[in-house]
Amino acid sequence: MQLEINVIDAFTDTVFKGNSAAVIITESWLSEKLMQSIAFENNLSETAFIVADDKGTYHIRWFSPFTEIDFCGHATLASAFVLFKKNPTLTSIKFSAKAVGVLTVEQTDDGKIQMDFPNTKPEEATDIPDSLLAGLSIAPIEVYKNAQAYFVIYDSESDVLSVERDNDALKQLAPHDVVVTCQAKSADYKDYDFISRYFWPANGGDEDPVTGSAHTGLAPLWAQRLGKNTLVAYQASKRGGVLNCVVARDRVLIAGHAVHYLTGFITVEE
């Protein structure tokens, strides 16, 4: 059978920037084995699979090249971008995912796509694993943790940008990934409140270009530290990406641009 595939660059308005995700919409679920094989073949951070129900809700699942992911922000943004383009009358989309429930996504007046996610604010880690310390070339100032990742606080942008990692050590933190972050202070990052990088060797990757899900923890963490609920974040990977965040009690609104890269067809056998 043939399946349409779209590749979208998320959290950017420039092609070849942000984080790429593949989006595949089907009438019913493909087998998990096939979805995983397609994601492996695509070799992108995530491939999103979408099936609509008769009530207009879009059920979504996310796969990295090596495993199914509970929650992926940039692939959700990419999926919404595709659905909005296919259905120009839509102004709001409801996604449903097992791990995070119902997610509402809207188009904003300034052309961004805004996603409504659960607040996953991390708590300070009282027991810091040796593998985390061994896996980073720069020692943390503080460490926080939620269900997704360890959040390592640094003093400066130079620490975030220059830290080197030992993937073999960080793999020992599975299922947790690692975020390194700091307040944006220098003139180079004057337009942002904080910056970050995201390492995920525990789940089959290296460094993720832009990670929407991590910002459901980063945004409330920095909101508390900076005393403000509206923040602009920059993920300082080689591709880079910008995320506009609003912390609203138990929810975090994350908005960003997206740009179309590719539409094509893949031929597979179920």
mmCIF file of C-alpha atoms in Angstrom:
data_model
loop_
_atom_site.group_PDB
_atom_site.id
_atom_site.type_symbol
_atom_site.label_atom_id
_atom_site.label_comp_id
_atom_site.label_asym_id
_atom_site.label_seq_id
_atom_site.Cartn_x
_atom_site.Cartn_y
_atom_site.Cartn_z
ATOM 1 C CA MET A 1 0.000 0.000 0.000
ATOM 2 C CA GLN A 2 0.987 3.611 -0.489
ATOM 3 C CA LEU A 3 0.989 6.110 2.370
ATOM 4 C CA GLU A 4 1.373 9.861 2.087
ATOM 5 C CA ILE A 5 4.208 11.232 4.182
ATOM 6 C CA ASN A 6 4.906 14.864 5.039
ATOM 7 C CA VAL A 7 8.144 16.118 6.564
ATOM 8 C CA ILE A 8 7.868 19.366 8.490
ATOM 9 C CA ASP A 9 10.529 21.491 10.178
ATOM 10 C CA ALA A 10 9.052 22.511 13.554
ATOM 11 C CA PHE A 11 9.835 25.486 15.820
ATOM 12 C CA THR A 12 11.282 27.468 12.932
ATOM 13 C CA ASP A 13 10.128 29.550 9.983
ATOM 14 C CA THR A 14 13.176 28.574 7.926
ATOM 15 C CA VAL A 15 13.666 25.256 6.156
ATOM 16 C CA PHE A 16 16.637 23.183 7.370
ATOM 17 C CA LYS A 17 16.285 24.698 10.858
ATOM 18 C CA GLY A 18 14.250 23.589 13.885
ATOM 19 C CA ASN A 19 13.414 19.911 14.296
ATOM 20 C CA SER A 20 12.154 17.710 11.481
ATOM 21 C CA ALA A 21 9.246 15.324 11.975
ATOM 22 C CA ALA A 22 7.459 13.006 9.590
ATOM 23 C CA VAL A 23 3.659 12.905 9.665
ATOM 24 C CA ILE A 24 1.578 9.990 8.372
ATOM 25 C CA ILE A 25 -2.244 10.023 8.503
ATOM 26 C CA THR A 26 -4.112 6.735 8.105
ATOM 27 C CA GLU A 27 -7.741 5.606 8.413
ATOM 28 C CA SER A 28 -6.835 2.919 10.958
ATOM 29 C CA TRP A 29 -3.743 2.029 12.936
ATOM 30 C CA LEU A 30 -0.893 0.266 11.226
ATOM 31 C CA SER A 31 0.750 -2.492 13.225
ATOM 32 C CA GLU A 32 3.285 -1.367 15.823
ATOM 33 C CA LYS A 33 5.969 -3.311 13.996
ATOM 34 C CA LEU A 34 5.284 -1.449 10.754
ATOM 35 C CA MET A 35 5.108 1.958 12.434
ATOM 36 C CA GLN A 36 8.429 1.288 14.120
ATOM 37 C CA SER A 37 9.978 0.127 10.844
ATOM 38 C CA ILE A 38 8.800 3.271 9.057
ATOM 39 C CA ALA A 39 10.226 5.459 11.842
ATOM 40 C CA PHE A 40 13.531 3.574 11.650
ATOM 41 C CA GLU A 41 13.647 4.066 7.881
ATOM 42 C CA ASN A 42 12.809 7.781 8.171
ATOM 43 C CA ASN A 43 15.616 8.207 10.724
ATOM 44 C CA LEU A 44 14.170 11.464 12.062
ATOM 45 C CA SER A 45 13.799 12.333 15.732
ATOM 46 C CA GLU A 46 10.151 11.302 15.510
ATOM 47 C CA THR A 47 7.542 10.075 13.085
ATOM 48 C CA ALA A 48 3.953 10.859 14.066
ATOM 49 C CA PHE A 49 1.076 8.580 13.107
ATOM 50 C CA ILE A 50 -2.471 9.967 13.205
ATOM 51 C CA VAL A 51 -5.898 8.330 13.064
ATOM 52 C CA ALA A 52 -9.079 10.429 13.297
ATOM 53 C CA ASP A 53 -12.172 9.146 15.077
ATOM 54 C CA ASP A 54 -15.790 9.853 14.146
ATOM 55 C CA LYS A 55 -15.982 12.699 16.693
ATOM 56 C CA GLY A 56 -13.240 14.748 15.092
ATOM 57 C CA THR A 57 -10.482 13.922 17.574
ATOM 58 C CA TYR A 58 -7.099 12.981 16.137
ATOM 59 C CA HIS A 59 -5.407 10.115 17.966
ATOM 60 C CA ILE A 60 -1.640 10.430 17.738
ATOM 61 C CA ARG A 61 1.357 8.206 18.412
ATOM 62 C CA TRP A 62 5.042 9.109 18.157
ATOM 63 C CA PHE A 63 7.959 6.845 17.246
ATOM 64 C CA SER A 64 11.677 7.557 17.351
ATOM 65 C CA PRO A 65 13.873 5.374 15.118
ATOM 66 C CA PHE A 66 14.156 2.887 17.988
ATOM 67 C CA THR A 67 11.094 3.077 20.231
ATOM 68 C CA GLU A 68 7.629 4.511 20.739
ATOM 69 C CA ILE A 69 7.722 7.824 22.633
ATOM 70 C CA ASP A 70 5.130 8.794 25.247
ATOM 71 C CA PHE A 71 5.044 12.470 24.302
ATOM 72 C CA CYS A 72 6.606 14.550 21.514
ATOM 73 C CA GLY A 73 6.006 18.276 21.157
ATOM 74 C CA HIS A 74 7.692 19.052 17.845
ATOM 75 C CA ALA A 75 5.977 16.167 16.049
ATOM 76 C CA THR A 76 2.643 17.366 17.469
ATOM 77 C CA LEU A 77 3.319 20.813 16.057
ATOM 78 C CA ALA A 78 4.275 19.265 12.714
ATOM 79 C CA SER A 79 1.106 17.142 12.726
ATOM 80 C CA ALA A 80 -1.079 20.169 13.442
ATOM 81 C CA PHE A 81 0.660 22.075 10.649
ATOM 82 C CA VAL A 82 -0.232 19.312 8.166
ATOM 83 C CA LEU A 83 -3.839 19.056 9.353
ATOM 84 C CA PHE A 84 -4.370 22.828 9.241
ATOM 85 C CA LYS A 85 -3.020 22.897 5.674
ATOM 86 C CA LYS A 86 -5.283 20.027 4.628
ATOM 87 C CA ASN A 87 -8.326 21.564 6.349
ATOM 88 C CA PRO A 88 -8.123 25.383 5.946
ATOM 89 C CA THR A 89 -11.391 25.939 7.862
ATOM 90 C CA LEU A 90 -9.955 24.409 11.033
ATOM 91 C CA THR A 91 -8.859 26.821 13.758
ATOM 92 C CA SER A 92 -8.477 24.257 16.539
ATOM 93 C CA ILE A 93 -7.457 20.589 16.689
ATOM 94 C CA LYS A 94 -7.845 18.074 19.467
ATOM 95 C CA PHE A 95 -5.222 15.359 19.693
ATOM 96 C CA SER A 96 -5.514 12.400 22.040
ATOM 97 C CA ALA A 97 -2.530 10.428 23.294
ATOM 98 C CA LYS A 98 -2.433 7.683 25.897
ATOM 99 C CA ALA A 99 0.291 9.182 28.097
ATOM 100 C CA VAL A 100 -0.822 12.834 28.091
ATOM 101 C CA GLY A 101 -4.572 12.776 27.422
ATOM 102 C CA VAL A 102 -6.292 15.345 25.197
ATOM 103 C CA LEU A 103 -4.137 18.127 23.728
ATOM 104 C CA THR A 104 -5.684 21.233 22.162
ATOM 105 C CA VAL A 105 -3.776 22.954 19.358
ATOM 106 C CA GLU A 106 -4.706 26.316 17.853
ATOM 107 C CA GLN A 107 -3.445 28.697 15.201
ATOM 108 C CA THR A 108 -2.489 32.106 16.558
ATOM 109 C CA ASP A 109 -3.014 35.465 14.867
ATOM 110 C CA ASP A 110 0.729 35.844 14.265
ATOM 111 C CA GLY A 111 0.987 32.587 12.357
ATOM 112 C CA LYS A 112 2.283 30.351 15.116
ATOM 113 C CA ILE A 113 0.796 27.048 16.225
ATOM 114 C CA GLN A 114 0.076 26.914 19.964
ATOM 115 C CA MET A 115 -0.150 23.641 21.875
ATOM 116 C CA ASP A 116 -1.750 23.116 25.285
ATOM 117 C CA PHE A 117 0.274 20.566 27.277
ATOM 118 C CA PRO A 118 0.318 19.282 30.867
ATOM 119 C CA ASN A 119 2.707 21.044 33.227
ATOM 120 C CA THR A 120 5.566 18.632 34.002
ATOM 121 C CA LYS A 121 7.612 20.871 36.299
ATOM 122 C CA PRO A 122 10.611 18.907 37.607
ATOM 123 C CA GLU A 123 11.510 18.592 41.276
ATOM 124 C CA GLU A 124 14.979 19.025 42.727
ATOM 125 C CA ALA A 125 16.887 15.742 42.604
ATOM 126 C CA THR A 126 18.099 14.641 46.020
ATOM 127 C CA ASP A 127 20.048 11.661 44.679
ATOM 128 C CA ILE A 128 22.155 12.505 41.615
ATOM 129 C CA PRO A 129 23.243 9.366 39.712
ATOM 130 C CA ASP A 130 26.970 8.843 39.183
ATOM 131 C CA SER A 131 26.262 8.145 35.505
ATOM 132 C CA LEU A 132 24.827 11.657 35.097
ATOM 133 C CA LEU A 133 27.948 13.234 36.612
ATOM 134 C CA ALA A 134 30.201 10.957 34.554
ATOM 135 C CA GLY A 135 28.210 11.649 31.388
ATOM 136 C CA LEU A 136 28.736 15.434 31.359
ATOM 137 C CA SER A 137 32.076 17.229 31.072
ATOM 138 C CA ILE A 138 30.875 20.154 33.227
ATOM 139 C CA ALA A 139 29.540 19.550 36.727
ATOM 140 C CA PRO A 140 25.958 20.683 37.393
ATOM 141 C CA ILE A 141 25.131 23.621 39.641
ATOM 142 C CA GLU A 142 21.749 22.060 40.414
ATOM 143 C CA VAL A 143 19.836 19.023 39.143
ATOM 144 C CA TYR A 144 16.085 18.584 38.793
ATOM 145 C CA LYS A 145 14.080 15.620 37.556
ATOM 146 C CA ASN A 146 10.665 14.754 36.138
ATOM 147 C CA ALA A 147 9.319 11.614 34.478
ATOM 148 C CA GLN A 148 11.069 12.457 31.210
ATOM 149 C CA ALA A 149 14.517 13.768 32.036
ATOM 150 C CA TYR A 150 17.152 15.109 34.387
ATOM 151 C CA PHE A 151 17.408 18.920 34.180
ATOM 152 C CA VAL A 152 20.946 20.168 34.714
ATOM 153 C CA ILE A 153 21.325 23.846 35.632
ATOM 154 C CA TYR A 154 24.451 25.718 34.542
ATOM 155 C CA ASP A 155 25.691 29.239 35.283
ATOM 156 C CA SER A 156 26.305 30.450 31.748
ATOM 157 C CA GLU A 157 25.516 30.018 28.083
ATOM 158 C CA SER A 158 29.122 28.985 27.465
ATOM 159 C CA ASP A 159 28.638 25.963 29.747
ATOM 160 C CA VAL A 160 25.456 24.917 27.949
ATOM 161 C CA LEU A 161 27.056 25.372 24.530
ATOM 162 C CA SER A 162 30.396 23.720 25.289
ATOM 163 C CA VAL A 163 29.431 20.791 27.528
ATOM 164 C CA GLU A 164 30.479 17.441 26.112
ATOM 165 C CA ARG A 165 28.709 14.188 26.876
ATOM 166 C CA ASP A 166 29.525 10.524 27.220
ATOM 167 C CA ASN A 167 26.598 8.759 25.584
ATOM 168 C CA ASP A 168 27.490 5.390 27.117
ATOM 169 C CA ALA A 169 27.249 6.902 30.591
ATOM 170 C CA LEU A 170 24.028 8.783 29.844
ATOM 171 C CA LYS A 171 22.432 5.601 28.499
ATOM 172 C CA GLN A 172 22.569 4.253 32.044
ATOM 173 C CA LEU A 173 19.928 6.836 33.012
ATOM 174 C CA ALA A 174 17.245 5.082 30.918
ATOM 175 C CA PRO A 175 14.404 5.782 30.627
ATOM 176 C CA HIS A 176 15.432 9.357 31.493
ATOM 177 C CA ASP A 177 17.053 11.790 29.076
ATOM 178 C CA VAL A 178 19.149 14.856 29.983
ATOM 179 C CA VAL A 179 18.465 18.591 29.565
ATOM 180 C CA VAL A 180 21.185 21.179 30.166
ATOM 181 C CA THR A 181 19.947 24.729 30.620
ATOM 182 C CA CYS A 182 20.750 28.221 31.899
ATOM 183 C CA GLN A 183 19.261 31.682 32.080
ATOM 184 C CA ALA A 184 19.923 33.738 28.950
ATOM 185 C CA LYS A 185 22.141 36.639 30.052
ATOM 186 C CA SER A 186 24.523 37.584 27.238
ATOM 187 C CA ALA A 187 23.896 39.938 24.337
ATOM 188 C CA ASP A 188 23.918 36.991 21.923
ATOM 189 C CA TYR A 189 20.744 35.664 23.560
ATOM 190 C CA LYS A 190 19.082 38.940 24.576
ATOM 191 C CA ASP A 191 15.792 37.945 22.907
ATOM 192 C CA TYR A 192 15.386 34.872 25.129
ATOM 193 C CA ASP A 193 14.747 34.086 28.779
ATOM 194 C CA PHE A 194 16.605 30.776 28.857
ATOM 195 C CA ILE A 195 18.431 28.387 26.570
ATOM 196 C CA SER A 196 18.852 24.611 26.616
ATOM 197 C CA ARG A 197 20.177 21.534 24.883
ATOM 198 C CA TYR A 198 18.652 18.047 25.030
ATOM 199 C CA PHE A 199 20.521 14.729 25.011
ATOM 200 C CA TRP A 200 18.624 11.464 24.610
ATOM 201 C CA PRO A 201 20.988 8.482 24.177
ATOM 202 C CA ALA A 202 18.793 6.516 26.624
ATOM 203 C CA ASN A 203 16.008 6.513 24.026
ATOM 204 C CA GLY A 204 17.979 5.912 20.890
ATOM 205 C CA GLY A 205 19.208 9.361 19.895
ATOM 206 C CA ASP A 206 22.125 11.716 20.358
ATOM 207 C CA GLU A 207 21.249 15.430 20.629
ATOM 208 C CA ASP A 208 17.702 16.453 19.754
ATOM 209 C CA PRO A 209 17.439 19.636 17.645
ATOM 210 C CA VAL A 210 14.342 21.096 19.382
ATOM 211 C CA THR A 211 12.316 19.365 22.094
ATOM 212 C CA GLY A 212 8.799 20.623 22.754
ATOM 213 C CA SER A 213 8.048 18.096 25.479
ATOM 214 C CA ALA A 214 11.096 19.140 27.520
ATOM 215 C CA HIS A 215 9.767 22.686 27.661
ATOM 216 C CA THR A 216 6.712 21.552 29.599
ATOM 217 C CA GLY A 217 9.279 21.068 32.375
ATOM 218 C CA LEU A 218 11.722 23.837 31.458
ATOM 219 C CA ALA A 219 9.112 26.597 31.211
ATOM 220 C CA PRO A 220 7.639 26.136 34.726
ATOM 221 C CA LEU A 221 11.139 25.662 36.168
ATOM 222 C CA TRP A 222 12.321 28.983 34.740
ATOM 223 C CA ALA A 223 8.996 30.696 35.387
ATOM 224 C CA GLN A 224 9.531 30.075 39.085
ATOM 225 C CA ARG A 225 13.194 31.091 39.036
ATOM 226 C CA LEU A 226 12.628 34.256 36.972
ATOM 227 C CA GLY A 227 9.271 35.278 38.445
ATOM 228 C CA LYS A 228 7.429 35.434 35.111
ATOM 229 C CA ASN A 229 4.947 33.131 33.382
ATOM 230 C CA THR A 230 5.524 34.181 29.764
ATOM 231 C CA LEU A 231 8.915 33.156 28.422
ATOM 232 C CA VAL A 232 10.799 32.837 25.151
ATOM 233 C CA ALA A 233 13.186 29.893 24.921
ATOM 234 C CA TYR A 234 15.950 28.981 22.514
ATOM 235 C CA GLN A 235 17.164 25.419 22.073
ATOM 236 C CA ALA A 236 20.817 25.806 21.159
ATOM 237 C CA SER A 237 21.384 22.795 18.916
ATOM 238 C CA LYS A 238 23.134 23.050 15.542
ATOM 239 C CA ARG A 239 19.748 23.565 13.862
ATOM 240 C CA GLY A 240 18.296 25.691 16.673
ATOM 241 C CA GLY A 241 14.683 26.492 17.482
ATOM 242 C CA VAL A 242 12.512 29.085 19.216
ATOM 243 C CA LEU A 243 9.659 28.253 21.591
ATOM 244 C CA ASN A 244 7.166 30.725 23.066
ATOM 245 C CA CYS A 245 5.963 29.427 26.425
ATOM 246 C CA VAL A 246 3.171 30.418 28.804
ATOM 247 C CA VAL A 247 2.834 28.702 32.183
ATOM 248 C CA ALA A 248 -0.811 28.579 33.283
ATOM 249 C CA ARG A 249 -1.096 26.614 36.546
ATOM 250 C CA ASP A 250 -1.239 22.919 35.586
ATOM 251 C CA ARG A 251 -0.836 23.611 31.855
ATOM 252 C CA VAL A 252 1.981 24.897 29.675
ATOM 253 C CA LEU A 253 1.199 26.565 26.340
ATOM 254 C CA ILE A 254 3.988 26.175 23.803
ATOM 255 C CA ALA A 255 3.879 27.944 20.454
ATOM 256 C CA GLY A 256 6.131 28.012 17.441
ATOM 257 C CA HIS A 257 6.327 28.283 13.696
ATOM 258 C CA ALA A 258 6.642 25.389 11.263
ATOM 259 C CA VAL A 259 7.664 25.111 7.628
ATOM 260 C CA HIS A 260 6.927 22.469 5.003
ATOM 261 C CA TYR A 261 9.863 20.530 3.594
ATOM 262 C CA LEU A 262 8.547 17.460 1.772
ATOM 263 C CA THR A 263 5.414 15.614 0.655
ATOM 264 C CA GLY A 264 5.771 12.166 -0.857
ATOM 265 C CA PHE A 265 4.558 8.597 -0.805
ATOM 266 C CA ILE A 266 6.028 5.475 0.723
ATOM 267 C CA THR A 267 5.201 1.936 -0.379
ATOM 268 C CA VAL A 268 4.933 -0.660 2.366
ATOM 269 C CA GLU A 269 3.369 -4.032 3.086
ATOM 270 C CA GLU A 270 1.374 -4.622 6.282
#
